[in-house]
Tab-separated table of C-alpha atoms in Angstrom:
chain	number	residue	atom	x	y	z
A	2	MET	CA	80.055	-101.987	12.825
A	3	THR	CA	82.203	-100.307	15.486
A	4	ALA	CA	82.441	-97.203	13.305
A	5	ARG	CA	78.680	-97.146	12.737
A	6	ILE	CA	77.918	-97.528	16.449
A	7	ALA	CA	80.367	-94.702	17.235
A	8	ASP	CA	78.493	-92.438	14.788
A	9	ILE	CA	75.143	-93.328	16.382
A	10	LEU	CA	76.640	-92.605	19.798
A	11	ASP	CA	77.720	-89.123	18.695
A	12	GLU	CA	74.406	-88.307	17.063
A	13	LEU	CA	71.763	-89.982	19.231
A	14	GLY	CA	73.414	-90.884	22.534
A	15	GLY	CA	74.583	-93.921	24.452
A	16	THR	CA	71.128	-95.179	25.411
A	17	HIS	CA	70.555	-95.881	21.700
A	18	ALA	CA	74.050	-97.061	20.817
A	19	ARG	CA	75.119	-99.267	23.718
A	20	PRO	CA	72.348	-101.905	23.448
A	21	MET	CA	73.218	-102.292	19.763
A	22	ALA	CA	76.880	-102.788	20.611
A	23	ALA	CA	76.123	-105.289	23.374
A	24	ALA	CA	73.784	-107.320	21.158
A	25	PHE	CA	76.318	-107.381	18.329
A	26	LEU	CA	79.056	-108.554	20.706
A	27	VAL	CA	76.907	-111.401	22.026
A	28	ASN	CA	75.184	-112.525	18.840
A	29	THR	CA	77.864	-111.978	16.197
A	30	VAL	CA	81.312	-111.296	17.630
A	31	ALA	CA	81.359	-114.072	20.239
A	32	PRO	CA	80.577	-116.811	17.666
A	33	TYR	CA	83.302	-115.411	15.386
A	34	LEU	CA	85.818	-115.681	18.230
A	35	ARG	CA	84.918	-119.366	18.720
A	36	ALA	CA	85.263	-120.189	15.023
A	37	ALA	CA	88.277	-121.996	13.586
A	38	ALA	CA	90.560	-119.669	11.623
A	39	PRO	CA	94.189	-119.162	10.598
A	40	GLU	CA	96.199	-117.440	13.321
A	41	ASN	CA	96.493	-114.107	11.509
A	42	VAL	CA	92.711	-113.975	10.976
A	43	ARG	CA	92.094	-114.890	14.604
A	44	GLN	CA	94.447	-112.123	15.793
A	45	ASP	CA	92.642	-109.583	13.603
A	46	MET	CA	89.275	-110.709	14.967
A	47	LEU	CA	90.503	-110.449	18.572
A	48	ALA	CA	91.771	-106.932	17.884
A	49	ALA	CA	88.470	-105.869	16.306
A	50	ALA	CA	86.536	-107.395	19.212
A	51	ALA	CA	88.759	-105.552	21.701
A	52	ASP	CA	88.053	-102.243	19.964
A	53	LEU	CA	84.273	-102.715	20.083
A	54	THR	CA	84.420	-103.958	23.683
A	55	TYR	CA	86.399	-100.857	24.676
A	56	LEU	CA	83.817	-98.617	22.987
A	57	THR	CA	80.972	-100.458	24.738
A	58	GLY	CA	82.722	-100.046	28.084
A	59	TRP	CA	83.245	-96.348	27.395
A	60	MET	CA	79.517	-95.964	26.689
A	61	ALA	CA	78.600	-97.781	29.904
A	62	MET	CA	80.981	-95.553	31.867
A	63	TYR	CA	79.630	-92.420	30.172
A	64	GLU	CA	76.075	-93.499	30.971
A	65	ARG	CA	77.129	-93.914	34.633
A	66	ALA	CA	76.815	-97.728	34.661
A	67	HIS	CA	80.266	-97.846	36.224
A	68	GLY	CA	80.391	-101.461	37.364
A	69	LEU	CA	79.344	-102.659	33.911
A	70	GLY	CA	81.842	-100.301	32.294
A	71	GLN	CA	84.656	-101.769	34.386
A	72	ARG	CA	83.731	-105.296	33.321
A	73	TYR	CA	83.801	-104.297	29.648
A	74	TYR	CA	87.118	-102.531	30.118
A	75	LEU	CA	88.702	-105.579	31.748
A	76	LYS	CA	87.452	-107.789	28.912
A	77	ALA	CA	88.802	-105.304	26.356
A	78	LEU	CA	92.228	-105.475	28.057
A	79	GLU	CA	92.086	-109.282	27.910
A	80	LEU	CA	91.164	-109.321	24.208
A	81	ALA	CA	93.711	-106.648	23.295
A	82	GLY	CA	96.413	-108.517	25.183
A	83	ALA	CA	95.571	-111.767	23.378
A	84	ALA	CA	95.661	-109.922	20.039
A	85	GLU	CA	98.891	-108.104	20.978
A	86	GLU	CA	96.992	-104.919	20.037
A	87	HIS	CA	98.871	-102.309	22.051
A	88	VAL	CA	96.873	-99.298	20.833
A	89	THR	CA	93.540	-100.652	22.083
A	90	TYR	CA	95.214	-101.844	25.283
A	91	CYS	CA	96.471	-98.363	26.158
A	92	ARG	CA	93.216	-96.715	25.007
A	93	THR	CA	91.362	-98.950	27.433
A	94	LEU	CA	93.669	-98.057	30.318
A	95	ARG	CA	93.098	-94.411	29.430
A	96	GLY	CA	89.323	-95.024	29.524
A	97	MET	CA	89.732	-96.519	32.990
A	98	ALA	CA	91.665	-93.389	34.020
A	99	LEU	CA	88.776	-91.213	32.836
A	100	GLN	CA	86.332	-93.364	34.781
A	101	ALA	CA	88.454	-93.029	37.935
A	102	ALA	CA	88.507	-89.261	37.423
A	103	ASN	CA	84.715	-89.169	37.068
A	104	LEU	CA	84.386	-91.158	40.293
A	105	ARG	CA	86.811	-88.750	42.067
A	106	TYR	CA	89.563	-91.300	42.638
A	107	ALA	CA	92.300	-88.796	41.846
A	108	ASN	CA	95.376	-90.896	42.596
A	109	LYS	CA	94.010	-93.890	40.693
A	110	ALA	CA	93.103	-91.618	37.764
A	111	LEU	CA	96.702	-90.403	37.491
A	112	GLU	CA	98.116	-93.913	37.995
A	113	LEU	CA	95.969	-95.375	35.194
A	114	ALA	CA	96.687	-92.449	32.857
A	115	ASN	CA	100.411	-92.968	33.381
A	116	SER	CA	100.031	-96.712	32.812
A	117	ALA	CA	98.233	-96.025	29.539
A	118	ALA	CA	101.061	-93.764	28.340
A	119	GLU	CA	103.700	-96.288	29.388
A	120	ALA	CA	101.889	-99.040	27.452
A	121	ALA	CA	102.355	-97.107	24.198
A	122	PRO	CA	105.969	-95.855	24.155
A	123	LYS	CA	106.002	-95.602	20.337
A	124	ALA	CA	102.589	-93.990	19.937
A	125	GLY	CA	101.905	-91.724	16.967
A	126	PRO	CA	101.280	-88.035	17.687
A	127	ARG	CA	97.474	-88.210	17.894
A	128	LEU	CA	97.518	-91.166	20.286
A	129	HIS	CA	100.301	-89.454	22.238
A	130	ALA	CA	98.065	-86.384	22.623
A	131	PHE	CA	95.081	-88.581	23.568
A	132	LEU	CA	97.080	-90.142	26.404
A	133	ALA	CA	98.996	-87.073	27.595
A	134	GLY	CA	95.800	-85.036	27.879
A	135	GLN	CA	94.427	-87.580	30.346
A	136	GLN	CA	97.711	-87.476	32.264
A	137	ALA	CA	97.322	-83.699	32.529
A	138	HIS	CA	93.845	-84.079	34.018
A	139	GLY	CA	95.048	-86.729	36.456
A	140	ALA	CA	97.917	-84.494	37.582
A	141	ALA	CA	95.510	-81.592	38.132
A	142	LEU	CA	93.199	-83.783	40.212
A	143	VAL	CA	96.041	-84.584	42.631
A	144	GLY	CA	97.003	-80.905	42.759
A	145	ASP	CA	100.282	-81.171	40.828
A	146	ARG	CA	99.997	-77.897	38.922
A	147	ARG	CA	103.432	-78.024	37.329
A	148	LEU	CA	103.037	-81.562	36.009
A	149	ALA	CA	99.521	-80.792	34.742
A	150	PHE	CA	100.713	-77.864	32.631
A	151	ASP	CA	103.770	-79.797	31.424
A	152	ARG	CA	101.455	-82.562	30.204
A	153	LEU	CA	99.146	-80.036	28.540
A	154	ALA	CA	102.112	-78.554	26.669
A	155	GLU	CA	103.102	-82.080	25.616
A	156	THR	CA	99.528	-82.718	24.456
A	157	GLU	CA	99.396	-79.522	22.395
A	158	ALA	CA	102.769	-80.238	20.776
A	159	ALA	CA	101.790	-83.796	19.857
A	160	LEU	CA	98.430	-82.723	18.435
A	161	SER	CA	100.110	-80.082	16.272
A	162	GLN	CA	102.058	-82.897	14.582
A	163	ALA	CA	99.026	-85.130	13.937
A	164	ASP	CA	97.350	-85.504	10.563
A	165	ASN	CA	93.732	-84.519	9.904
A	166	ARG	CA	92.318	-88.049	10.084
A	167	ARG	CA	89.281	-88.426	12.365
A	168	ASP	CA	89.559	-91.718	14.259
A	169	THR	CA	86.294	-93.532	14.872
A	170	VAL	CA	87.364	-94.761	18.319
A	171	GLY	CA	89.886	-93.062	20.572
A	172	GLY	CA	90.127	-89.974	18.392
A	173	TYR	CA	91.598	-86.714	19.672
A	174	ASP	CA	91.195	-83.260	18.169
A	175	GLN	CA	91.205	-79.581	19.113
A	176	ALA	CA	87.800	-79.895	20.787
A	177	ALA	CA	89.103	-82.711	22.985
A	178	TYR	CA	92.319	-80.832	23.758
A	179	HIS	CA	90.525	-77.684	24.914
A	180	PHE	CA	88.086	-79.829	26.913
A	181	HIS	CA	91.135	-81.201	28.743
A	182	VAL	CA	92.479	-77.670	29.243
A	183	SER	CA	89.114	-76.743	30.766
A	184	SER	CA	89.134	-79.815	33.020
A	185	VAL	CA	92.676	-79.091	34.214
A	186	LEU	CA	91.946	-75.439	34.969
A	187	TYR	CA	88.727	-76.265	36.811
A	188	ALA	CA	90.454	-78.924	38.931
A	189	LEU	CA	93.106	-76.350	39.847
A	190	GLY	CA	90.515	-73.770	40.878
A	191	ASP	CA	90.589	-71.495	37.815
A	192	THR	CA	86.877	-71.426	36.985
A	193	PRO	CA	87.032	-68.375	34.634
A	194	GLY	CA	89.845	-69.995	32.649
A	195	SER	CA	87.954	-73.288	32.480
A	196	ILE	CA	84.923	-71.433	31.068
A	197	THR	CA	86.994	-69.824	28.313
A	198	ALA	CA	88.612	-73.148	27.412
A	199	MET	CA	85.252	-74.943	27.273
A	200	GLN	CA	83.859	-72.262	24.965
A	201	THR	CA	86.900	-72.783	22.721
A	202	SER	CA	86.310	-76.537	22.810
A	203	ASN	CA	82.724	-76.093	21.638
A	204	ARG	CA	83.793	-73.840	18.770
A	205	HIS	CA	86.055	-76.629	17.513
A	206	ARG	CA	83.536	-79.441	18.038
A	207	PRO	CA	82.144	-81.054	14.844
A	208	ALA	CA	78.416	-80.487	14.345
A	209	MET	CA	77.609	-84.216	14.472
A	210	GLU	CA	79.037	-84.627	18.003
A	211	ARG	CA	75.743	-83.917	19.707
A	212	GLN	CA	76.388	-86.035	22.796
A	213	GLY	CA	79.813	-84.537	23.495
A	214	ARG	CA	78.530	-81.007	22.957
A	215	SER	CA	75.588	-81.533	25.328
A	216	HIS	CA	77.982	-82.684	28.073
A	217	ALA	CA	80.303	-79.743	27.468
A	218	CYS	CA	77.408	-77.259	27.532
A	219	GLY	CA	76.038	-78.789	30.722
A	220	LEU	CA	79.384	-78.349	32.471
A	221	LEU	CA	79.894	-74.880	31.008
A	222	ALA	CA	76.509	-73.594	32.186
A	223	GLN	CA	77.091	-74.866	35.715
A	224	ARG	CA	80.454	-73.099	35.881
A	225	GLN	CA	79.009	-69.883	34.471
A	226	LEU	CA	76.345	-69.973	37.179
A	227	GLU	CA	79.046	-70.567	39.822
A	228	MET	CA	80.628	-67.297	38.660
A	229	GLY	CA	77.295	-65.473	38.954
A	230	HIS	CA	76.856	-65.138	35.178
A	231	LEU	CA	73.173	-66.059	35.140
A	232	GLU	CA	72.269	-64.842	31.653
A	233	ALA	CA	75.333	-66.486	30.095
A	234	ALA	CA	74.424	-69.740	31.856
A	235	CYS	CA	70.857	-69.492	30.530
A	236	ALA	CA	72.158	-69.027	26.977
A	237	THR	CA	74.430	-72.067	27.335
A	238	TRP	CA	71.638	-74.180	28.806
A	239	ASN	CA	69.451	-73.206	25.848
A	240	SER	CA	72.190	-74.564	23.569
A	241	PHE	CA	72.225	-77.712	25.690
A	242	LEU	CA	68.460	-78.102	25.199
A	243	ASP	CA	68.903	-77.841	21.408
A	244	ASP	CA	70.902	-81.094	21.545
A	245	TYR	CA	69.156	-82.713	24.503
A	246	GLU	CA	65.801	-82.934	22.761
A	247	ARG	CA	67.346	-85.292	20.156
A	248	LEU	CA	69.468	-87.349	22.545
A	249	SER	CA	68.863	-90.493	24.538
A	250	SER	CA	71.546	-90.408	27.226
A	251	SER	CA	71.490	-90.773	31.005
A	252	ARG	CA	74.462	-88.387	31.237
A	253	ALA	CA	72.457	-85.766	29.354
A	254	ASP	CA	69.466	-86.549	31.605
A	255	GLU	CA	71.664	-85.791	34.622
A	256	HIS	CA	72.591	-82.404	33.150
A	257	PHE	CA	68.904	-81.721	32.451
A	258	TYR	CA	67.922	-82.417	36.069
A	259	LYS	CA	70.707	-80.114	37.273
A	260	LEU	CA	69.482	-77.388	34.927
A	261	ARG	CA	65.963	-77.538	36.366
A	262	ARG	CA	67.162	-77.677	39.961
A	263	ARG	CA	69.766	-74.921	39.719
A	264	ILE	CA	67.655	-72.460	37.754
A	265	ARG	CA	64.764	-72.657	40.249
A	266	PRO	CA	66.046	-69.939	42.648
A	267	TYR	CA	66.308	-67.419	39.793
A	268	LEU	CA	62.831	-67.571	38.275
A	269	LYS	CA	62.191	-63.873	38.889
A	270	ASN	CA	64.732	-63.251	36.121
A	271	ALA	CA	63.131	-63.236	32.643
A	272	HIS	CA	65.959	-65.281	31.045
A	273	ALA	CA	65.778	-67.920	33.776
A	274	ARG	CA	61.993	-68.067	33.586
A	275	GLN	CA	62.047	-68.526	29.800
A	276	LEU	CA	64.648	-71.283	30.154
A	277	SER	CA	62.601	-73.063	32.819
A	278	GLU	CA	59.470	-72.919	30.677
A	279	ARG	CA	61.359	-74.281	27.701
A	280	ALA	CA	62.795	-77.118	29.825
A	281	VAL	CA	59.282	-78.112	30.884
A	282	GLU	CA	58.197	-78.202	27.234
A	283	VAL	CA	61.246	-80.236	26.173
A	284	ALA	CA	60.553	-82.747	28.956
A	285	ARG	CA	56.942	-83.015	27.783
A	286	ARG	CA	57.952	-83.664	24.178
A	287	LYS	CA	60.587	-86.241	25.136
A	288	ALA	CA	58.082	-88.067	27.341
A	289	ALA	CA	55.621	-88.180	24.453
């Protein structure tokens, strides 16, 4: 069920997937956790529940329901600790680091990212990359350029040693790595470099990851506009709209509102005007 919800999240967005996850936790998982069972079965059930709770918290965080996301994350830590499931425990700490970064708590973001890495000293290469990439972003947010690039190099080296398996939850691939490169460069003031890295991330992103691609395109277009590249930003926002029309996500809604607000001063430009007209039509169709 966790795998299926993760697929729905990628394809249709968190507004579809999170209510399903929450209902399944309440109506099915909670009764399982209260049932009598041999200890090994109970440990497996706690671990599975921790994984789904982490995913649900990640969706709440991504959809900007930050208080709810924190509560899910804390419950995931509790379940993972009871199950002695160290992978989910450190994934959850890493999710909390990402949330702190999104909320602009730079020092806390780095502290939590480091705690996540320390909780998994024997992590495999893909998990190692997943954790080190977040450490790189945290270091960049506090302005530690040297540490940020050291962590990025560590991330790249670990990912090069990973197999080709695509993890349902907590996966890490070339798209995620280059997204982290982009985040690090942007935090350190290198907007042109962050644009190039985000474009590389999107080239590596699997076609079914509609929600992740919409977020990446939203960020990319804003940065292109910051650089004065209006037509490039319009092209990227058109790519965003391709995904947005099929998504139900408050994060994607936020990008859509920024598109409409930031393109408004440029409507004398034909590309900007066409984009604005298309955005109005997409909004009409989604409302219908």
